[in-house]
Coordinates of C-alpha atoms in Angstrom, one line a residue:
X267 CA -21.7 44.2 -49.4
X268 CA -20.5 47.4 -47.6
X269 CA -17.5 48.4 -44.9
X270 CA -18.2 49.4 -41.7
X271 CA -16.3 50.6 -39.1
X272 CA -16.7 49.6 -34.8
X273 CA -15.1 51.7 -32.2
X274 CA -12.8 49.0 -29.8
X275 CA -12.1 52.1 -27.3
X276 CA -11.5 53.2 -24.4
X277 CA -9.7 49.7 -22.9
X278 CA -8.5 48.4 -26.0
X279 CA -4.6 48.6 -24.5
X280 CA -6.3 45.8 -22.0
X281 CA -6.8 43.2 -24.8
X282 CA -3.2 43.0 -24.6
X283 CA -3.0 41.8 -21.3
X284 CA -5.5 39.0 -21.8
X285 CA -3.4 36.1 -23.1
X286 CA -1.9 36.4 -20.1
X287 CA -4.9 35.0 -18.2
X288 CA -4.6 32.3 -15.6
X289 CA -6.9 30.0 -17.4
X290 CA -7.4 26.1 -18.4
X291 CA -8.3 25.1 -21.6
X292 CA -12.2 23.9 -20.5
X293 CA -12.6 27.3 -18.7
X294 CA -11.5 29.6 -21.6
X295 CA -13.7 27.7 -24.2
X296 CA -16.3 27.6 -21.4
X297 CA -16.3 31.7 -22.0
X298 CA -17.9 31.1 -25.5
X299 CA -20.3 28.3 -24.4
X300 CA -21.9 30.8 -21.4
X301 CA -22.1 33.6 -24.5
X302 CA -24.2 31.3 -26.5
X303 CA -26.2 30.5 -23.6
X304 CA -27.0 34.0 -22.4
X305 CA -28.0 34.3 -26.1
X306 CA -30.0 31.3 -26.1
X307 CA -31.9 32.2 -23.2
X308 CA -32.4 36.3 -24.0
X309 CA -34.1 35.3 -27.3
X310 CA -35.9 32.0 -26.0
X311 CA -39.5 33.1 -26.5
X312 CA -38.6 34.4 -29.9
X313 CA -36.6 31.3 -31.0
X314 CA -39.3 29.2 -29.8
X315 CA -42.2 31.1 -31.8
X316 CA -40.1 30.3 -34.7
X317 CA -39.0 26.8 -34.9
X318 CA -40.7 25.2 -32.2
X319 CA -41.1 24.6 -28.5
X320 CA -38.6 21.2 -29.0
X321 CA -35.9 23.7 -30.3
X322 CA -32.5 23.0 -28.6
X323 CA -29.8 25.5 -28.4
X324 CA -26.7 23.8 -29.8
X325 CA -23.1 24.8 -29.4
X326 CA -20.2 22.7 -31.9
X327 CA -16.7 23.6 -30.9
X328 CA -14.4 21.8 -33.6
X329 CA -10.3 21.5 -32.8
X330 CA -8.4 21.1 -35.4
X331 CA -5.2 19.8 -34.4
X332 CA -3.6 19.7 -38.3
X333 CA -4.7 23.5 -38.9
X334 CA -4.1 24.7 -35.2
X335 CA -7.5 26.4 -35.5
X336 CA -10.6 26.3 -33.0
X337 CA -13.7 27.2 -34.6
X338 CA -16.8 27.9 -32.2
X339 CA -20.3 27.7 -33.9
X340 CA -24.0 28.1 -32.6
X341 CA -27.4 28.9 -33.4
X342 CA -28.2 31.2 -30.7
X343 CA -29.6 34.8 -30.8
X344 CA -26.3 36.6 -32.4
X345 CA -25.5 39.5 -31.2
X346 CA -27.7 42.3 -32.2
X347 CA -27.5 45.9 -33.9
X348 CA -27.8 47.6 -30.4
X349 CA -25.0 45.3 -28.9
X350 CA -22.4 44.7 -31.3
X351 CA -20.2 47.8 -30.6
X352 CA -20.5 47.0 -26.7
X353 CA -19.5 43.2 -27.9
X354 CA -15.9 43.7 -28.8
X355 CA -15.1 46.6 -26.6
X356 CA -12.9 45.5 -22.9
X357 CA -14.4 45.1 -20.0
X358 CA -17.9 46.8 -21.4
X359 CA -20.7 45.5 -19.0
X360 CA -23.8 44.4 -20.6
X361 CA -27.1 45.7 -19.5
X362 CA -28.1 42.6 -17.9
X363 CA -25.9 41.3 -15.5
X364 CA -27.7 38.3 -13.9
X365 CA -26.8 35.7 -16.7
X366 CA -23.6 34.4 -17.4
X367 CA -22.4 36.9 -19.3
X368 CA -22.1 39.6 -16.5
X369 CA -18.1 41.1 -17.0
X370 CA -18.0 42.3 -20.9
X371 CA -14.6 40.2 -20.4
X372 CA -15.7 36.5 -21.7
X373 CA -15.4 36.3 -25.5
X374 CA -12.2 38.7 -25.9
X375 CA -10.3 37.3 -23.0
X376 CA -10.6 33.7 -24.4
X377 CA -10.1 34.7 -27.9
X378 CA -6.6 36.4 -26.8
X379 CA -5.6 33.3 -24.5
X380 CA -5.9 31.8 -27.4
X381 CA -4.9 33.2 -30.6
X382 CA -3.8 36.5 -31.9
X383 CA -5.9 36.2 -34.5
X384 CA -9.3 35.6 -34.4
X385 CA -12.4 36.2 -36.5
X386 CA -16.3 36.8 -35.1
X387 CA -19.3 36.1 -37.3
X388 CA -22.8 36.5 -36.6
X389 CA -26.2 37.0 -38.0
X390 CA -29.0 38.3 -35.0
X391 CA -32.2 37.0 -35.3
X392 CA -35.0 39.6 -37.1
X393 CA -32.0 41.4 -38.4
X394 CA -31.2 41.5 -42.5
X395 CA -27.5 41.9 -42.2
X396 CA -24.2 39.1 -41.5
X397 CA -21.7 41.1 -39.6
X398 CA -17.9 39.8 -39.7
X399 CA -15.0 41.4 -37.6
X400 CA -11.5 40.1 -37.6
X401 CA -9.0 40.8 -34.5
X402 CA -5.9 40.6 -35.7
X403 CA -3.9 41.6 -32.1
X404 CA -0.7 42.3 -32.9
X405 CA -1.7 45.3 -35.4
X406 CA -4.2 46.9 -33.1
X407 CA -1.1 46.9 -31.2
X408 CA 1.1 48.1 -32.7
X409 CA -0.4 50.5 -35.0
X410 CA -3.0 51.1 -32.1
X411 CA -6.0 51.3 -33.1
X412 CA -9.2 52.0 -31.9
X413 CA -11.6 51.2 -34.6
X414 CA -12.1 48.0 -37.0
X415 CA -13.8 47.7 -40.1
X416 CA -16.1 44.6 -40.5
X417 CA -17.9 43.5 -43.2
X418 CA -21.8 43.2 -43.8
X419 CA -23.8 41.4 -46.1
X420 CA -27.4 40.8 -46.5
X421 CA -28.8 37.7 -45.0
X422 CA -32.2 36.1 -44.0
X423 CA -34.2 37.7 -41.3
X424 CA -34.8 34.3 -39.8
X425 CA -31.0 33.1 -39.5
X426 CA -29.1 33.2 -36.3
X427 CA -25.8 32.4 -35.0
X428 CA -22.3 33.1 -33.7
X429 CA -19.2 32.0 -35.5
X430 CA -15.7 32.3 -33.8
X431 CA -12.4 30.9 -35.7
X432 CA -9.4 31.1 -33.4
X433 CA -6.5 31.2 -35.9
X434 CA -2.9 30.2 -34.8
X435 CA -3.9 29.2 -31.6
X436 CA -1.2 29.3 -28.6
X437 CA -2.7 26.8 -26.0
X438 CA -4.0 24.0 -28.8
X439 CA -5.3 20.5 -26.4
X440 CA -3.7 17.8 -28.1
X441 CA -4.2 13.7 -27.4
X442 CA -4.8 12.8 -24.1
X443 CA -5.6 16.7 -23.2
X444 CA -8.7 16.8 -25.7
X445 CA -10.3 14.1 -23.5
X446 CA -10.1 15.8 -20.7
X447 CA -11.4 18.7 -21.8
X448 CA -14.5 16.7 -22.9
X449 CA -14.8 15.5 -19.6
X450 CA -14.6 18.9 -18.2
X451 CA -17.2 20.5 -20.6
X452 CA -19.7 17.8 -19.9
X453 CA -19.1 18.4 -16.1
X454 CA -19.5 22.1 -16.0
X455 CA -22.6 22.3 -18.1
X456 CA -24.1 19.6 -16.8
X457 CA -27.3 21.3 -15.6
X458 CA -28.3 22.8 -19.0
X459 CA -27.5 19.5 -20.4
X460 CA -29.6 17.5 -18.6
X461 CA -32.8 19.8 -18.6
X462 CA -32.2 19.6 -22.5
X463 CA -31.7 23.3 -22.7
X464 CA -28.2 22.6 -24.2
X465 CA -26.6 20.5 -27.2
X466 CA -22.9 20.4 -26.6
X467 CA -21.0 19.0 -29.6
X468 CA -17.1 18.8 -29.6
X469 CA -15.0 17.8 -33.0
X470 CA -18.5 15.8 -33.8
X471 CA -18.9 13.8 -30.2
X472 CA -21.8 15.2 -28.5
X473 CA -21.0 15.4 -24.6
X474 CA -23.2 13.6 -22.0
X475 CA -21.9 14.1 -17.8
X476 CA -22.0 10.4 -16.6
X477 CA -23.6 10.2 -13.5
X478 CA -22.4 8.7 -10.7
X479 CA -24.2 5.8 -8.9
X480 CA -25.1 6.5 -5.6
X481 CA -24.5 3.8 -2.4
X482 CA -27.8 2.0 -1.4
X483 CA -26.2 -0.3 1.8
X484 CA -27.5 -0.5 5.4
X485 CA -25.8 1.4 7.8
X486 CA -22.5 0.5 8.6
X487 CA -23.4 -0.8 12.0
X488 CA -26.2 -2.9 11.2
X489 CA -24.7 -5.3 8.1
X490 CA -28.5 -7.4 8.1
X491 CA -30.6 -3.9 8.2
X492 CA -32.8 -2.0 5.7
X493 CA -30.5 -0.8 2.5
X494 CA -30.8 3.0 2.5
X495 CA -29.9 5.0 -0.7
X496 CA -27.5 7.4 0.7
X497 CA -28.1 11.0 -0.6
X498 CA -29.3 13.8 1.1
X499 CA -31.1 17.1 0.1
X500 CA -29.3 20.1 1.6
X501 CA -30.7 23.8 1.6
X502 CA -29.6 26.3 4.0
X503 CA -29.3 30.2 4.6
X504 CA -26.1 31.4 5.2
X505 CA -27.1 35.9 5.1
X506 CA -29.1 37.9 3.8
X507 CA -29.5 36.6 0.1
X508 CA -26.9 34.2 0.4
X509 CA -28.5 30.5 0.2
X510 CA -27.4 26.7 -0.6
X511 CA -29.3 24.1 -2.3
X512 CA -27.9 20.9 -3.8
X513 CA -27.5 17.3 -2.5
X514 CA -24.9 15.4 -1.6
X515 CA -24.5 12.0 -1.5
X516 CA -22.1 9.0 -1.2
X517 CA -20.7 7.2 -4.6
X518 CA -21.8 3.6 -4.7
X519 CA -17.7 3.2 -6.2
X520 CA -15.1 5.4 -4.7
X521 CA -12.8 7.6 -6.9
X522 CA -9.6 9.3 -5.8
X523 CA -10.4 11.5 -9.4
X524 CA -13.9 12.0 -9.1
X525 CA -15.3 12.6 -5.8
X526 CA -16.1 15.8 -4.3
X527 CA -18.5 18.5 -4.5
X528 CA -19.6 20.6 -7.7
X529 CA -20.4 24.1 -6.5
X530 CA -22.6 25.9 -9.2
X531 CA -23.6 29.6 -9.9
X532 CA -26.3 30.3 -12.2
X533 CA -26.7 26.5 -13.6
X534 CA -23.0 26.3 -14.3
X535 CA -20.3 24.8 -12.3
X536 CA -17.8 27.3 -11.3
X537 CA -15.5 25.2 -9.3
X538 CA -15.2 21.2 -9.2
X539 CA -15.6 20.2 -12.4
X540 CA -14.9 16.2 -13.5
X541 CA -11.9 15.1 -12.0
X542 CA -11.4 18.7 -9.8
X543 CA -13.8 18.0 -6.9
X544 CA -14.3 21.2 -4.2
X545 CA -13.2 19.0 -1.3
X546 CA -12.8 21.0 1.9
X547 CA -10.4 18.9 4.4
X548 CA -13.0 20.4 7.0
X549 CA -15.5 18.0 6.1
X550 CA -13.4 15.4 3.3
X551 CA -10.6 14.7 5.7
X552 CA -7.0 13.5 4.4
X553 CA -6.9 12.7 0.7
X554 CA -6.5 9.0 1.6
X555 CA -10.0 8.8 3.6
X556 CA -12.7 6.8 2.5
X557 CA -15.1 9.5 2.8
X558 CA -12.3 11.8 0.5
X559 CA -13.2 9.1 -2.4
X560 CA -16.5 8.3 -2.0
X561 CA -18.6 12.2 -1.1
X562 CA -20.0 14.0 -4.1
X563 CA -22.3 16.2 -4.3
X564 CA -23.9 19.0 -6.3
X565 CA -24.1 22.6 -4.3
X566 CA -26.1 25.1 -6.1
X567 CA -25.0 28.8 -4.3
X568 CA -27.2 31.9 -4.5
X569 CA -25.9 35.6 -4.3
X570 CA -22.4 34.7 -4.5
X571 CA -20.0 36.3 -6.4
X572 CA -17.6 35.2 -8.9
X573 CA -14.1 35.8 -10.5
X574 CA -14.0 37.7 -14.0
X575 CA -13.0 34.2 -15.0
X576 CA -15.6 32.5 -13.5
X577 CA -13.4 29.7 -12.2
X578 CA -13.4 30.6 -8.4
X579 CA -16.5 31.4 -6.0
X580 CA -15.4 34.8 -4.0
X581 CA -15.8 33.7 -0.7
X582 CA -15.2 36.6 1.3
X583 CA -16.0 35.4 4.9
X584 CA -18.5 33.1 3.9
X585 CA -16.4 30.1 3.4
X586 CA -16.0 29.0 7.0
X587 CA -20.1 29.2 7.4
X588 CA -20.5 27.9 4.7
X589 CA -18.3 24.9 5.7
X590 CA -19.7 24.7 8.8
X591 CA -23.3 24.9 8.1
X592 CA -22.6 21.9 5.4
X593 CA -20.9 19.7 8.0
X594 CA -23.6 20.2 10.1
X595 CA -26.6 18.8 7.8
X596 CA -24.3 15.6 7.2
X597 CA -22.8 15.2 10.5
X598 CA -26.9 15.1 11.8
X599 CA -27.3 12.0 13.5
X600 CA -30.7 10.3 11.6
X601 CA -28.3 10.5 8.5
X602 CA -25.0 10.2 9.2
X603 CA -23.8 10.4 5.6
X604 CA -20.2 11.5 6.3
X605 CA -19.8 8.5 9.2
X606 CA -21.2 6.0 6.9
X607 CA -18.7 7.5 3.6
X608 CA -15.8 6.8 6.3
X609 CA -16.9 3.4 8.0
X610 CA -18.9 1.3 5.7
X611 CA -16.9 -1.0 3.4
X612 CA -18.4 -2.5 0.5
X613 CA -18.2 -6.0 -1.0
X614 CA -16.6 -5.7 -4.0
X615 CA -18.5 -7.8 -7.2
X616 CA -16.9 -11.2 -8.2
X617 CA -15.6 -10.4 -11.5
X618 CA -13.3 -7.3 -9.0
X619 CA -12.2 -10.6 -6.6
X620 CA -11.5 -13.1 -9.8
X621 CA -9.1 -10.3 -11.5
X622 CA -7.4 -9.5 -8.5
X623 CA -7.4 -13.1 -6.7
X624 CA -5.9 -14.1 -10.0
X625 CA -2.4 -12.0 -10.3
X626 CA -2.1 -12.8 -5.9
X627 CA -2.6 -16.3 -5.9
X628 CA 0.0 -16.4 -9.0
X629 CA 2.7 -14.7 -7.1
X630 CA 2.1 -16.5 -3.8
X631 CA 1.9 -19.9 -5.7
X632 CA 5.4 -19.3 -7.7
X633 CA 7.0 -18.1 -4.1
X634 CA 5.6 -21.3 -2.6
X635 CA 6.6 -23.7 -5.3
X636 CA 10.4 -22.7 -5.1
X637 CA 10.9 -22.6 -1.4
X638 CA 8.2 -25.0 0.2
X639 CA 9.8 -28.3 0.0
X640 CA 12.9 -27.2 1.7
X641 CA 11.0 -24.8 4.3
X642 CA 8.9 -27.8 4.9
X643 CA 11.7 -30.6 5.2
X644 CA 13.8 -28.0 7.8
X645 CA 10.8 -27.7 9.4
X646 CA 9.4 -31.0 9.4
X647 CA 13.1 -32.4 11.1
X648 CA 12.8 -29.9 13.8
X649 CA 9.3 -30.8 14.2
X650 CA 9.3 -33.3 17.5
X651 CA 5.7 -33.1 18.2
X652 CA 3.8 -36.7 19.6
X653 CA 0.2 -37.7 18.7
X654 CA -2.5 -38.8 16.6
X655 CA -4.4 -36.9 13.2
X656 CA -7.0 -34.6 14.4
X657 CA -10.8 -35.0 13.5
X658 CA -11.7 -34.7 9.7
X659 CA -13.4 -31.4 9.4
X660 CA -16.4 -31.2 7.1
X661 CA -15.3 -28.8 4.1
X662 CA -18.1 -27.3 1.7
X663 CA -17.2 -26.4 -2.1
X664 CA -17.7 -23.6 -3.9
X665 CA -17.3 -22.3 -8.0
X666 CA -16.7 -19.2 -6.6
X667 CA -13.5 -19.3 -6.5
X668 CA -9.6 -18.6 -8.1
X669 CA -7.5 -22.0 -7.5
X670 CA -3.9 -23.3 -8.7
X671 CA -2.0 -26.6 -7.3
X672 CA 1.5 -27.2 -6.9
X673 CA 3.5 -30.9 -5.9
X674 CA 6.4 -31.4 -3.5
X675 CA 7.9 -34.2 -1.9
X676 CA 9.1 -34.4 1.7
X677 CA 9.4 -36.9 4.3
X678 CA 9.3 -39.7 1.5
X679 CA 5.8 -38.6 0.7
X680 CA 4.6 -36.8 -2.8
X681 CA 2.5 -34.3 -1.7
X682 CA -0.3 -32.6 -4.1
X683 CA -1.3 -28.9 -1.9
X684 CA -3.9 -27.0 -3.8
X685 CA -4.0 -23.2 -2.6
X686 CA -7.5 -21.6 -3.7
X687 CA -9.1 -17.6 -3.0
X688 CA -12.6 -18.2 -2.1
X689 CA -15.6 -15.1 -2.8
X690 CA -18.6 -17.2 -1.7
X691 CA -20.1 -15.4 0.6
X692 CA -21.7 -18.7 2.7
X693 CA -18.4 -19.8 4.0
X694 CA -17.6 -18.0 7.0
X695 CA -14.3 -18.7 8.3
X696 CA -11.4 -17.0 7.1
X697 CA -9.1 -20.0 6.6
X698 CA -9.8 -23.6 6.0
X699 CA -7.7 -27.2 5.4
X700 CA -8.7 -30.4 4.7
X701 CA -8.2 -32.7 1.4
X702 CA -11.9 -31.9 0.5
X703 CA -10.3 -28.9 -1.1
X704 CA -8.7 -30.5 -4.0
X705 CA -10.3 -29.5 -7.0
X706 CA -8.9 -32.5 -8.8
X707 CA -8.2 -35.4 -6.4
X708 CA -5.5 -38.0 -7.8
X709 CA -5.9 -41.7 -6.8
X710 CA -2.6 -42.6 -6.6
X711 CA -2.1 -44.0 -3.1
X712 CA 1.2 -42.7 -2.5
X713 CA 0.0 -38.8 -3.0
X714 CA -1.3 -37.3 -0.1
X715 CA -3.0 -34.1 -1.2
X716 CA -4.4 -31.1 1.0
X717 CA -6.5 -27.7 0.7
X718 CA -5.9 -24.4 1.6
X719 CA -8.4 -22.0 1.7
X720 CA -8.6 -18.2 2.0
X721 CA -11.8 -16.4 2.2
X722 CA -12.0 -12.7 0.5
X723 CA -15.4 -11.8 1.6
X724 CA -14.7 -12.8 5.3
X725 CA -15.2 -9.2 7.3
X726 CA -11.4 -9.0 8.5
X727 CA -10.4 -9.5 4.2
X728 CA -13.1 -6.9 3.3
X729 CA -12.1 -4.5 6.2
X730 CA -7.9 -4.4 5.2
X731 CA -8.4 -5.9 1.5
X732 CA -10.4 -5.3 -0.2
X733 CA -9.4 -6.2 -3.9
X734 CA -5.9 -5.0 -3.8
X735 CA -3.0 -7.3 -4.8
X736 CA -0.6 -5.6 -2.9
X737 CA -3.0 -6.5 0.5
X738 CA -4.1 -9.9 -0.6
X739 CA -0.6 -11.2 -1.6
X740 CA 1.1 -10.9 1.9
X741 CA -2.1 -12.4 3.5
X742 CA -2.4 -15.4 1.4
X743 CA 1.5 -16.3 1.8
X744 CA 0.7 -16.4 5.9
X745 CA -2.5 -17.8 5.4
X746 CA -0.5 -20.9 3.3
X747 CA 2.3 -21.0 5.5
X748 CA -0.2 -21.9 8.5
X749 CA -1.8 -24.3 6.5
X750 CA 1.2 -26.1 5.7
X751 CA 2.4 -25.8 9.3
X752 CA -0.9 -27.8 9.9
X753 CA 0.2 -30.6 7.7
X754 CA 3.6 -30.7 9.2
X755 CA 2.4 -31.0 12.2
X756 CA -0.1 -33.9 11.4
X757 CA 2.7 -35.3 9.9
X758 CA 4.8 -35.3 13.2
X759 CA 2.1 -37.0 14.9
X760 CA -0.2 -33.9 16.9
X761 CA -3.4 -34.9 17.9
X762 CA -5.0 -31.5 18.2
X763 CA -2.9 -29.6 15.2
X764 CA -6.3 -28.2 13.8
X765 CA -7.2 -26.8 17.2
X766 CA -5.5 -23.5 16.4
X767 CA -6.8 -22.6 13.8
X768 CA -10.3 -23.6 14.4
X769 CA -9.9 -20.9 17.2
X770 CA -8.5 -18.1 14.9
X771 CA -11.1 -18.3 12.6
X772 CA -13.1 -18.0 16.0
X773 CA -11.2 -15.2 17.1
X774 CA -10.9 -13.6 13.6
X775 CA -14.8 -13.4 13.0
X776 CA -15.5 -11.6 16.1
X777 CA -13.1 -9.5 16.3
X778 CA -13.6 -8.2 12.3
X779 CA -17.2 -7.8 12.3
X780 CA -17.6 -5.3 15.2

């Protein structure tokens, strides 16, 4: 085992600057997971030759919450004889600049955002010698210095890898923050995941990105025609070496989180990762538009340039093109992808409409149970109203639907009114009475009992409703109140008390469907 010595000048009063750094936690851990992969992909042939065509570069970053250490391990290429000094000197540009490590800036300015103490260890491939360097900041700075001794040992040709220990560490992601930076790992190197290029391991869970599924519905002006998957290839020229390729497409579920577009660089995403979407107000509108939850994409961008922390695409006075040119391809009227994100409204499934018919039809029920039999009796006495029952309407029954019953007695009559949310898509009016509705008919002969029925899958419910309480709640309590108004008014003798309401649901249909 012998001492060596590596020269850290001439910007080593830059290092400490570096902790400093406007980073997040995914982005400065990113920094070691782009080394590895410039690695991986400068000694592929060679890696390949020796274990393998299925050989997988694999990357294990391990957080250790109890220590408050970070340790970063692969089996890449190492970094080489010729390189190492370049390695740990600031800002030292690498000879090839068209990977992803192009700045000399990535390992050192994570390391320092991190920890003040941090240790490098690597082996290069057809070398005989395992170099180990420790950067222990606050001494170079203090007793500035410009060289550090590592230590070599002798090691097998054939071994190869990178080890980095971040000691101390400043910025440790703890609980909830560990998750996210998961998510946001898996997100950014997506693209090298899925072409199985990459093996991204963090504290032993190896990452997968979840893709979203895309929306295959008709148009959104033609409910009955062909169902359309609704993505579309983009690929456009913005100057001379600049160039966009991707797709974007609409989420079969919208997310407030995880909508918008994923602009990469080089097979990495350099902004919109996970739950950080790129989402222009150009072409995504306000953050509480359909088309703002429900556009993703993936925008691949050629000849751009980047920041030194590769977390922002330098636009210069490309952006507005760029903008432009994109709204273009999915403004272009024989796919009208942003039009349809805004206007179509999907069905949710049943088991959505059961969960959230549920918790309404609980709170309109427990309103209804306490103040019905007096709002009924007031308005019953007031009621002067002259005629006979109207026609028995035929009523068709469904399982598909949420249901409670309450009793009340008025006008020296027990009552038994059953209140039910209906998801079957066959019935088509909105509203519905009749005693047909009673899921469990009593045969006393002195309860009269009566339906009331509220459609959620009825256009004008889909349109303003959707699944959420909040909406269906104040709906249902009109939509009972009218039905109840019915029976009062059958009760005071109208012929025709139906009438109404057979011409709403008339009324209602055509007017929500267009």
């Amino acid at each position: 085992m012998s001492k060596n010595r590596i020269n850290i000048r001439p910007h080593v009063s830059m290092l400490s600057v570096l902790k400093f750094v406007e980073y997040e936690t995914w982005f400065a851990l990113a920094e070691f997971v782009d080394n590895s992969i410039a690695s991986y992909l400068k000694n592929e042939k060679e890696l390949k030759l020796l274990h393998g065509n299925d050989f997988q570069l694999e990357v294990a970053i391990e957080i250790n919450d109890h220590e408050n250490k970070i340790t970063i391990r692969d089996n890449a290429g190492g970094i080489e004889k010729s390189n190492y000094e370049r390695a740990f000197r600031a800002a030292e540009i690498p000879a090839d600049t068209t990977g992803l490590s192009e700045f000399g800036m990535g390992m050192k300015s994570a390391s320092c955002w991190f920890s003040d103490f941090w240790t490098v260890r690597t082996k290069a491939l057809n070398e005989t010698e395992e170099k180990t360097v420790k950067f222990d900041m606050n001494k170079i700075f203090e007793d500035k210095l410009e060289e550090l001794e590592f230590v070599a040992k002798l090691a097998d040709k054939n071994y190869h890898y990178t080890i980095i220990e971040l000691e101390n560490v400043n910025k440790m992601p703890r609980h909830k923050g560990l998750a996210k930076v998961k998510s946001h790992l898996a997100s950014i190197y997506r693209d090298f995941i899925r072409r199985g290029i990459l093996k991204l391991v963090v504290n032993n869970s190896e990452l997968q990105f979840s893709e979203p599924k895309i929306l295959t519905a008709p148009k959104f002006d033609d409910a009955g025609g062909e169902k359309i998957e609704w993505r579309k290839e983009i690929s456009f020229v913005l100057d001379d070496g600049l160039s966009v390729k991707g797709f974007v497409a609409i989420r079969e579920t919208g997310s407030t989180a995880e909508a918008g577009f994923a602009l990469f660089r080089r097979g990495r995403v350099i902004e919109g990762s996970f739950d950080n979407g790129f989402r222009p107000e150009f072409i995504f509108g306000a953050s509480n538009s359909y088309r703002y939850q429900r556009v993703f994409g993936e925008l691949h961008l050629e000849g751009f340039g980047v920041s030194f922390t590769k977390k922002g695409i330098q636009w210069d006075e490309n952006l507005d093109v760029f903008l432009k040119c994109l709204k273009d391809e999915l403004n272009h009227e024989s796919f009208p992808l942003l039009v349809q994100a805004e206007k179509f409204r999907a069905r949710a499934n049943d088991a959505d409409y059961k969960k959230s018919g549920v918790k309404a039809l609980s709170g309109t029920v427990s309103d209804f149970d306490k103040k019905a039999p007096q709002a009924i009796k007031e308005t019953f006495e007031n009621s002067s109203a002259e005629g006979e029952d109207s026609t028995n309407e035929e009523l068709v029954k469904t399982d598909k639907r949420i249901y409670k019953s309450f009793k009340v007695h008025f006008n020296k009559i027990n009552w038994l009114i059953a209140i039910e949310l209906s998801y079957d898509t066959s019935l088509t009016d909105l509203i519905e009475v009749g005693p047909h509705l009673v899921k469990d008919p009593v045969s006393e002969p002195d309860i009269k009992q009566i339906g009331i029925r509220l459609s959620l899958v009825h256009p004008f419910m889909v349109e303003y409703a959707g699944t959420e309480n909040g909406k269906i709640e104040p709906i249902l309590k009109m939509t009972a109140a009218m039905g109840l108004a019915e029976i009062i008014a059958r009760e005071s003798g109208a012929k025709t008390q139906g009438e109404i309401r057979r011409n709403f649901n008339q009324l209602i249909t055509k007017i929500s469907t267009n």
